Amino acid sequence: MGTSTDRTSGSGGAWTGLKHAATAYTRDISSGSAPRQRAAMVLARHVPVLGGAGGAASGAGAGRTAAQRLGGLLAGVASGGLGQALHQAGLGDLVGRDRYEVVDELVTSLAGAGGDLDAQAARDAVCDVLEEFFAEADSWEELEAAAANRNDVERLLELFLTHYIYNRVPVVAERLGSINDPEAARRADRQMRQIIEDCVAIKVQGDPWRVDWSGPPGRQIVDSALQLAYTALEELA
């Protein structure tokens, strides 16, 4: 739940508002309530910490790169299946392998090794998306049977950005981890993700497999989604 590494070292300025909002939200959760407006305030106040909507979007380098690569992979699966998509991505040696090997290599190929907070946020989000996409598939034959259509490409990219944006929110993982009731913490986690999901939209004109995901068209789609999402979150205040 949440990020594997939290951002808690900041102080003053925008950090003060965020920490006050996070403390109030955690207090409500611990007392048995979790008002949506409290969660929305935490999410709104984290955006200035990242430099405002523009700064948060422009600073999302690892997420942007991973989203473009994920878009290319999903579009390849939609147009010709997993085997062809892996070959197109230079990962043809994964064809025929089991879930563990395929997912492990894909995560690193799409999101890197997670060397800093932003990269780890992207890597964790890719893990979540691949887990959902492959569902219960285990063998290569089952993995290859996983199909994607236009709606799946957009939906899974939106899911990635939802998890990625959530993983970048400072303070939250540490605050939720301090709650004694695990189920209450999970409900709060789901609530915050849902608010972010409502702010995320991927807009692809035409067939996603015709988009040059590694080039300017793919970047534009992702940049637009990030900017709109962070603007919507900031306006929740």
mmCIF file with all atom_site columns, C-alpha atoms in Angstrom, residues 11 17 19 29-30 48 52 54 57-58 62 81 91 107 112 119 128 134 136 150 161-162 196 201 206 217 227:
data_model
loop_
_atom_site.group_PDB
_atom_site.id
_atom_site.type_symbol
_atom_site.label_atom_id
_atom_site.label_alt_id
_atom_site.label_comp_id
_atom_site.label_asym_id
_atom_site.label_entity_id
_atom_site.label_seq_id
_atom_site.pdbx_PDB_ins_code
_atom_site.Cartn_x
_atom_site.Cartn_y
_atom_site.Cartn_z
_atom_site.occupancy
_atom_site.B_iso_or_equiv
_atom_site.pdbx_formal_charge
_atom_site.auth_seq_id
_atom_site.auth_comp_id
_atom_site.auth_asym_id
_atom_site.auth_atom_id
_atom_site.pdbx_PDB_model_num
ATOM 1  C CA . SER A 1 11  ? 9.446  21.607  6.131   1.00 0.00 ? 11  SER A CA 1
ATOM 2  C CA . GLY A 1 17  ? -0.114 22.843  4.689   1.00 0.00 ? 17  GLY A CA 1
ATOM 3  C CA . LYS A 1 19  ? 1.465  17.951  6.809   1.00 0.00 ? 19  LYS A CA 1
ATOM 4  C CA . ILE A 1 29  ? -9.388 7.810   10.050  1.00 0.00 ? 29  ILE A CA 1
ATOM 5  C CA . SER A 1 30  ? -8.216 6.738   13.511  1.00 0.00 ? 30  SER A CA 1
ATOM 6  C CA . PRO A 1 48  ? 2.426  22.789  -4.437  1.00 0.00 ? 48  PRO A CA 1
ATOM 7  C CA . GLY A 1 52  ? 2.437  23.316  -8.566  1.00 0.00 ? 52  GLY A CA 1
ATOM 8  C CA . GLY A 1 54  ? 3.114  22.612  -13.977 1.00 0.00 ? 54  GLY A CA 1
ATOM 9  C CA . ALA A 1 57  ? 3.815  17.402  -14.414 1.00 0.00 ? 57  ALA A CA 1
ATOM 10 C CA . SER A 1 58  ? 7.154  18.530  -15.851 1.00 0.00 ? 58  SER A CA 1
ATOM 11 C CA . ALA A 1 62  ? 10.222 8.577   -14.842 1.00 0.00 ? 62  ALA A CA 1
ATOM 12 C CA . GLY A 1 81  ? -0.466 -10.220 -29.292 1.00 0.00 ? 81  GLY A CA 1
ATOM 13 C CA . LEU A 1 91  ? 12.416 -8.464  -25.550 1.00 0.00 ? 91  LEU A CA 1
ATOM 14 C CA . VAL A 1 107 ? 8.940  -4.019  -15.110 1.00 0.00 ? 107 VAL A CA 1
ATOM 15 C CA . GLY A 1 112 ? 13.993 1.006   -14.927 1.00 0.00 ? 112 GLY A CA 1
ATOM 16 C CA . ALA A 1 119 ? 11.635 6.106   -10.572 1.00 0.00 ? 119 ALA A CA 1
ATOM 17 C CA . ASP A 1 128 ? 0.374  -2.865  -10.289 1.00 0.00 ? 128 ASP A CA 1
ATOM 18 C CA . PHE A 1 134 ? -2.084 -10.610 -16.624 1.00 0.00 ? 134 PHE A CA 1
ATOM 19 C CA . GLU A 1 136 ? -4.293 -15.153 -12.958 1.00 0.00 ? 136 GLU A CA 1
ATOM 20 C CA . ARG A 1 150 ? -8.398 0.163   -27.559 1.00 0.00 ? 150 ARG A CA 1
ATOM 21 C CA . LEU A 1 161 ? -0.963 7.255   -13.947 1.00 0.00 ? 161 LEU A CA 1
ATOM 22 C CA . THR A 1 162 ? -3.356 6.909   -11.000 1.00 0.00 ? 162 THR A CA 1
ATOM 23 C CA . ILE A 1 196 ? -6.899 10.607  -8.242  1.00 0.00 ? 196 ILE A CA 1
ATOM 24 C CA . ALA A 1 201 ? -7.896 10.774  -18.412 1.00 0.00 ? 201 ALA A CA 1
ATOM 25 C CA . GLY A 1 206 ? -7.728 7.015   -33.417 1.00 0.00 ? 206 GLY A CA 1
ATOM 26 C CA . PRO A 1 217 ? 2.793  11.954  -30.201 1.00 0.00 ? 217 PRO A CA 1
ATOM 27 C CA . GLN A 1 227 ? -0.987 18.294  -16.632 1.00 0.00 ? 227 GLN A CA 1
#
